[in-house]
């Protein structure tokens, strides 16, 4: 049964390579910047303590048509292995390899379930948009965990249950209509989409059909997939724990941030819950997350998790996330930054802004607090002030935290 499903998935990505291939990785990088799972972009989130080595061994598991090539291009010091079931997607990746002379990129046609057979280990594993297509995603994550170096880090993307509710309703209709992965199935899907009402869960808050439905490969990937499942926040926590790994944080906390969507007593009640419960509440409330991007590591990295319940946070080195800008009037300051789900706006006070202005990506929080601006208040008072600011800015994804010496 499992092999039949894997075979159907392979055939789909042979016929409909996804994401749509790109012609030029340099131009793509110039236009869109690095991928959010790229170690150049997500370095602090992958390794707050500093990356384990410069020449990372990177595995792109289920690399599709371009991901491994984009990572190899942006990380010339690193050795990148891209694996995929689909020969078509690998051929696209190979064209990019030749075009940009990516000698640090190796490509292999194989299932990620067999990665252990190579007897290699990796510092960074990227597996985005893949595990939810396996007949047994748990077995997939375990196979990857087995080849992750003890100090390694993994970036994963899984579909979101709440945000994809509309997708599953439409998939169900298409199954009833017998639509398959062929020209006739595509025609049926396109015809059906004409009748999807504007209040349907498939339609985005801006009133549009998902952008991915613009081309055939996108329609097949979203609506005619033979194997696809989605995850709630608690599903993800269980999934990660079952593979013996730890959840190491979202790629961006903003879509899970209680402060953005609640206020008053309800906000206080939700903030009193453990972090994973808060995220589950917001995921269910907003129904915006059609994907979850997150990091996982091995249990020995638990000590590098960002937390504010002891005074250890004073030794963290805060970094302002790229794209964050201070704006607004003197008495109504905000932080603002773009995100795929729209602008992230975080109101801040003037004293909070003063603390943020001291952040240079080098000084620890205690070094920042030793500035004359803050030493007028009692040590305990300024520690608690910094704790509240940093925790709130971490919850909204505006601040990321490295460790001293990193
Ligand atoms: C939606 S694409 C994502 C591609 C890429 N990771 C990205 O984010 O652009 C999913 C890819 O996973 C591959 N895939 C699915 N199951 C796989 C498996 N068991 N082993 C390796 N690749 C697999 C498919 O062939 C397809 O190219």
mmCIF file of N, CA and C in Angstrom, residues 276-350:
data_model
loop_
_atom_site.group_PDB
_atom_site.id
_atom_site.type_symbol
_atom_site.label_atom_id
_atom_site.label_comp_id
_atom_site.label_asym_id
_atom_site.label_seq_id
_atom_site.Cartn_x
_atom_site.Cartn_y
_atom_site.Cartn_z
ATOM 1 N N UNK A 276 2.977 26.480 23.658
ATOM 2 C CA UNK A 276 2.392 25.664 22.578
ATOM 3 C C UNK A 276 0.858 25.750 22.584
ATOM 4 N N UNK A 277 0.275 25.963 23.779
ATOM 5 C CA UNK A 277 -1.185 26.120 23.869
ATOM 6 C C UNK A 277 -1.598 27.474 23.282
ATOM 7 N N UNK A 278 -0.806 28.490 23.582
ATOM 8 C CA UNK A 278 -1.104 29.817 23.015
ATOM 9 C C UNK A 278 -1.108 29.744 21.488
ATOM 10 N N UNK A 279 -0.090 29.074 20.949
ATOM 11 C CA UNK A 279 0.025 28.989 19.483
ATOM 12 C C UNK A 279 -1.169 28.231 18.900
ATOM 13 N N UNK A 280 -1.602 27.154 19.612
ATOM 14 C CA UNK A 280 -2.746 26.363 19.128
ATOM 15 C C UNK A 280 -4.003 27.228 19.108
ATOM 16 N N UNK A 281 -4.182 28.042 20.156
ATOM 17 C CA UNK A 281 -5.359 28.915 20.234
ATOM 18 C C UNK A 281 -5.381 29.869 19.037
ATOM 19 N N UNK A 282 -4.234 30.502 18.783
ATOM 20 C CA UNK A 282 -4.198 31.527 17.723
ATOM 21 C C UNK A 282 -4.341 30.881 16.347
ATOM 22 N N UNK A 283 -3.752 29.707 16.176
ATOM 23 C CA UNK A 283 -3.876 28.992 14.898
ATOM 24 C C UNK A 283 -5.356 28.677 14.619
ATOM 25 N N UNK A 284 -6.059 28.223 15.646
ATOM 26 C CA UNK A 284 -7.485 27.898 15.476
ATOM 27 C C UNK A 284 -8.338 29.145 15.304
ATOM 28 N N UNK A 285 -7.915 30.219 15.951
ATOM 29 C CA UNK A 285 -8.713 31.448 15.925
ATOM 30 C C UNK A 285 -8.609 32.167 14.580
ATOM 31 N N UNK A 286 -7.385 32.296 14.075
ATOM 32 C CA UNK A 286 -7.210 33.116 12.862
ATOM 33 C C UNK A 286 -7.530 32.329 11.593
ATOM 34 N N UNK A 287 -7.403 31.008 11.650
ATOM 35 C CA UNK A 287 -7.489 30.105 10.482
ATOM 36 C C UNK A 287 -6.692 30.632 9.280
ATOM 37 N N UNK A 288 -5.570 31.310 9.562
ATOM 38 C CA UNK A 288 -4.764 31.881 8.480
ATOM 39 C C UNK A 288 -3.627 30.966 8.038
ATOM 40 N N UNK A 289 -3.225 30.019 8.913
ATOM 41 C CA UNK A 289 -2.002 29.263 8.621
ATOM 42 C C UNK A 289 -2.288 28.048 7.737
ATOM 43 N N UNK A 290 -2.013 28.222 6.445
ATOM 44 C CA UNK A 290 -2.149 27.059 5.558
ATOM 45 C C UNK A 290 -0.829 26.286 5.489
ATOM 46 N N UNK A 291 0.192 26.822 6.157
ATOM 47 C CA UNK A 291 1.460 26.102 6.266
ATOM 48 C C UNK A 291 2.105 26.463 7.599
ATOM 49 N N UNK A 292 2.907 25.522 8.099
ATOM 50 C CA UNK A 292 3.667 25.776 9.324
ATOM 51 C C UNK A 292 5.145 25.601 8.984
ATOM 52 N N UNK A 293 5.933 26.634 9.175
ATOM 53 C CA UNK A 293 7.387 26.566 8.947
ATOM 54 C C UNK A 293 8.074 26.592 10.311
ATOM 55 N N UNK A 294 8.878 25.574 10.600
ATOM 56 C CA UNK A 294 9.473 25.505 11.946
ATOM 57 C C UNK A 294 10.799 24.750 11.922
ATOM 58 N N UNK A 295 11.485 24.816 13.077
ATOM 59 C CA UNK A 295 12.792 24.178 13.213
ATOM 60 C C UNK A 295 12.718 23.103 14.282
ATOM 61 N N UNK A 296 13.477 22.035 14.089
ATOM 62 C CA UNK A 296 13.571 20.991 15.121
ATOM 63 C C UNK A 296 15.044 20.623 15.304
ATOM 64 N N UNK A 297 15.353 20.168 16.514
ATOM 65 C CA UNK A 297 16.729 19.748 16.807
ATOM 66 C C UNK A 297 16.699 18.523 17.705
ATOM 67 N N UNK A 298 17.898 18.016 18.016
ATOM 68 C CA UNK A 298 18.006 16.870 18.913
ATOM 69 C C UNK A 298 17.909 17.354 20.373
ATOM 70 N N UNK A 299 17.513 16.450 21.297
ATOM 71 C CA UNK A 299 17.257 16.882 22.679
ATOM 72 C C UNK A 299 18.447 17.562 23.357
ATOM 73 N N UNK A 300 19.695 17.239 22.930
ATOM 74 C CA UNK A 300 20.841 17.872 23.609
ATOM 75 C C UNK A 300 20.892 19.380 23.353
ATOM 76 N N UNK A 301 20.071 19.860 22.412
ATOM 77 C CA UNK A 301 20.051 21.309 22.139
ATOM 78 C C UNK A 301 18.989 22.033 22.948
ATOM 79 N N UNK A 302 18.306 21.313 23.846
ATOM 80 C CA UNK A 302 17.247 21.935 24.659
ATOM 81 C C UNK A 302 17.778 23.182 25.368
ATOM 82 N N UNK A 303 19.057 23.137 25.777
ATOM 83 C CA UNK A 303 19.610 24.276 26.525
ATOM 84 C C UNK A 303 19.695 25.550 25.684
ATOM 85 N N UNK A 304 19.555 25.429 24.371
ATOM 86 C CA UNK A 304 19.623 26.630 23.531
ATOM 87 C C UNK A 304 18.245 27.202 23.189
ATOM 88 N N UNK A 305 17.188 26.591 23.724
ATOM 89 C CA UNK A 305 15.846 27.126 23.487
ATOM 90 C C UNK A 305 15.726 28.516 24.107
ATOM 91 N N UNK A 306 15.041 29.412 23.431
ATOM 92 C CA UNK A 306 14.831 30.759 23.962
ATOM 93 C C UNK A 306 13.770 30.715 25.054
ATOM 94 N N UNK A 307 14.111 31.210 26.239
ATOM 95 C CA UNK A 307 13.135 31.231 27.340
ATOM 96 C C UNK A 307 13.426 32.404 28.265
ATOM 97 N N UNK A 308 12.387 32.802 28.962
ATOM 98 C CA UNK A 308 12.515 34.011 29.781
ATOM 99 C C UNK A 308 12.152 33.761 31.238
ATOM 100 N N UNK A 309 11.995 32.476 31.633
ATOM 101 C CA UNK A 309 11.528 32.192 32.987
ATOM 102 C C UNK A 309 12.645 32.174 34.030
ATOM 103 N N UNK A 310 13.898 32.344 33.598
ATOM 104 C CA UNK A 310 14.988 32.536 34.556
ATOM 105 C C UNK A 310 15.747 33.781 34.087
ATOM 106 N N UNK A 311 16.789 34.166 34.840
ATOM 107 C CA UNK A 311 17.546 35.355 34.417
ATOM 108 C C UNK A 311 18.626 35.041 33.379
ATOM 109 N N UNK A 312 18.652 33.795 32.908
ATOM 110 C CA UNK A 312 19.638 33.438 31.869
ATOM 111 C C UNK A 312 19.483 34.308 30.619
ATOM 112 N N UNK A 313 18.258 34.801 30.405
ATOM 113 C CA UNK A 313 18.018 35.580 29.178
ATOM 114 C C UNK A 313 18.911 36.827 29.130
ATOM 115 N N UNK A 314 19.417 37.257 30.299
ATOM 116 C CA UNK A 314 20.260 38.461 30.327
ATOM 117 C C UNK A 314 21.534 38.283 29.500
ATOM 118 N N UNK A 315 21.938 37.020 29.322
ATOM 119 C CA UNK A 315 23.162 36.783 28.539
ATOM 120 C C UNK A 315 22.856 36.621 27.035
ATOM 121 N N UNK A 316 21.576 36.612 26.657
ATOM 122 C CA UNK A 316 21.235 36.491 25.222
ATOM 123 C C UNK A 316 21.686 37.748 24.473
ATOM 124 N N UNK A 317 21.963 37.537 23.186
ATOM 125 C CA UNK A 317 22.299 38.675 22.318
ATOM 126 C C UNK A 317 21.119 38.899 21.367
ATOM 127 N N UNK A 318 20.357 39.975 21.591
ATOM 128 C CA UNK A 318 19.186 40.178 20.729
ATOM 129 C C UNK A 318 19.565 40.696 19.338
ATOM 130 N N UNK A 319 18.794 40.260 18.359
ATOM 131 C CA UNK A 319 18.936 40.733 16.969
ATOM 132 C C UNK A 319 17.559 41.171 16.500
ATOM 133 N N UNK A 320 17.503 42.269 15.791
ATOM 134 C CA UNK A 320 16.224 42.707 15.227
ATOM 135 C C UNK A 320 16.032 41.952 13.916
ATOM 136 N N UNK A 321 14.862 41.330 13.757
ATOM 137 C CA UNK A 321 14.598 40.564 12.528
ATOM 138 C C UNK A 321 14.692 41.490 11.317
ATOM 139 N N UNK A 322 15.209 40.959 10.220
ATOM 140 C CA UNK A 322 15.383 41.822 9.054
ATOM 141 C C UNK A 322 14.002 42.281 8.566
ATOM 142 N N UNK A 323 13.932 43.517 8.151
ATOM 143 C CA UNK A 323 12.672 44.082 7.649
ATOM 144 C C UNK A 323 11.912 44.897 8.687
ATOM 145 N N UNK A 324 12.309 44.780 9.979
ATOM 146 C CA UNK A 324 11.572 45.507 11.033
ATOM 147 C C UNK A 324 11.959 46.994 11.000
ATOM 148 N N UNK A 325 10.925 47.857 11.029
ATOM 149 C CA UNK A 325 11.179 49.315 11.038
ATOM 150 C C UNK A 325 10.383 49.973 12.151
ATOM 151 N N UNK A 326 10.963 51.008 12.727
ATOM 152 C CA UNK A 326 10.248 51.794 13.731
ATOM 153 C C UNK A 326 9.484 52.884 12.984
ATOM 154 N N UNK A 327 8.208 53.051 13.318
ATOM 155 C CA UNK A 327 7.397 54.057 12.616
ATOM 156 C C UNK A 327 6.364 54.634 13.572
ATOM 157 N N UNK A 328 5.532 55.530 13.070
ATOM 158 C CA UNK A 328 4.453 56.115 13.872
ATOM 159 C C UNK A 328 4.854 57.420 14.522
ATOM 160 N N UNK A 329 3.953 57.984 15.322
ATOM 161 C CA UNK A 329 4.162 59.259 16.014
ATOM 162 C C UNK A 329 4.891 59.004 17.332
ATOM 163 N N UNK A 330 5.448 60.061 17.925
ATOM 164 C CA UNK A 330 6.197 59.916 19.177
ATOM 165 C C UNK A 330 5.356 59.234 20.264
ATOM 166 N N UNK A 331 4.052 59.544 20.291
ATOM 167 C CA UNK A 331 3.223 58.952 21.345
ATOM 168 C C UNK A 331 2.477 57.700 20.887
ATOM 169 N N UNK A 332 2.690 57.291 19.666
ATOM 170 C CA UNK A 332 2.027 56.069 19.159
ATOM 171 C C UNK A 332 3.007 55.356 18.240
ATOM 172 N N UNK A 333 4.111 54.882 18.863
ATOM 173 C CA UNK A 333 5.150 54.230 18.066
ATOM 174 C C UNK A 333 4.739 52.799 17.711
ATOM 175 N N UNK A 334 5.173 52.350 16.560
ATOM 176 C CA UNK A 334 4.939 50.950 16.172
ATOM 177 C C UNK A 334 6.206 50.376 15.536
ATOM 178 N N UNK A 335 6.290 49.043 15.611
ATOM 179 C CA UNK A 335 7.250 48.339 14.776
ATOM 180 C C UNK A 335 6.439 47.766 13.628
ATOM 181 N N UNK A 336 6.997 47.820 12.444
ATOM 182 C CA UNK A 336 6.260 47.281 11.305
ATOM 183 C C UNK A 336 7.217 46.486 10.420
ATOM 184 N N UNK A 337 6.703 45.433 9.831
ATOM 185 C CA UNK A 337 7.513 44.650 8.886
ATOM 186 C C UNK A 337 6.577 43.879 7.957
ATOM 187 N N UNK A 338 7.041 43.612 6.742
ATOM 188 C CA UNK A 338 6.206 42.839 5.826
ATOM 189 C C UNK A 338 6.249 41.353 6.177
ATOM 190 N N UNK A 339 5.191 40.619 5.875
ATOM 191 C CA UNK A 339 5.206 39.155 6.026
ATOM 192 C C UNK A 339 4.248 38.593 4.970
ATOM 193 N N UNK A 340 4.366 37.291 4.654
ATOM 194 C CA UNK A 340 3.503 36.732 3.604
ATOM 195 C C UNK A 340 2.014 36.906 3.903
ATOM 196 N N UNK A 341 1.654 36.985 5.204
ATOM 197 C CA UNK A 341 0.221 37.153 5.519
ATOM 198 C C UNK A 341 -0.153 38.599 5.768
ATOM 199 N N UNK A 342 0.661 39.509 5.310
ATOM 200 C CA UNK A 342 0.361 40.925 5.507
ATOM 201 C C UNK A 342 1.321 41.535 6.512
ATOM 202 N N UNK A 343 1.185 42.862 6.675
ATOM 203 C CA UNK A 343 2.111 43.595 7.525
ATOM 204 C C UNK A 343 1.971 43.161 8.991
ATOM 205 N N UNK A 344 3.109 43.000 9.670
ATOM 206 C CA UNK A 344 3.069 42.710 11.113
ATOM 207 C C UNK A 344 3.294 44.047 11.831
ATOM 208 N N UNK A 345 2.279 44.487 12.598
ATOM 209 C CA UNK A 345 2.378 45.776 13.289
ATOM 210 C C UNK A 345 2.376 45.524 14.789
ATOM 211 N N UNK A 346 3.384 46.038 15.481
ATOM 212 C CA UNK A 346 3.494 45.833 16.927
ATOM 213 C C UNK A 346 3.619 47.191 17.612
ATOM 214 N N UNK A 347 2.622 47.613 18.379
ATOM 215 C CA UNK A 347 2.755 48.885 19.102
ATOM 216 C C UNK A 347 3.851 48.778 20.158
ATOM 217 N N UNK A 348 4.646 49.819 20.319
ATOM 218 C CA UNK A 348 5.652 49.808 21.400
ATOM 219 C C UNK A 348 5.701 51.175 22.091
ATOM 220 N N UNK A 349 6.136 51.143 23.355
ATOM 221 C CA UNK A 349 6.248 52.396 24.113
ATOM 222 C C UNK A 349 7.596 53.044 23.814
ATOM 223 N N UNK A 350 7.757 54.293 24.265
ATOM 224 C CA UNK A 350 9.029 54.985 24.016
ATOM 225 C C UNK A 350 10.176 54.315 24.761
#
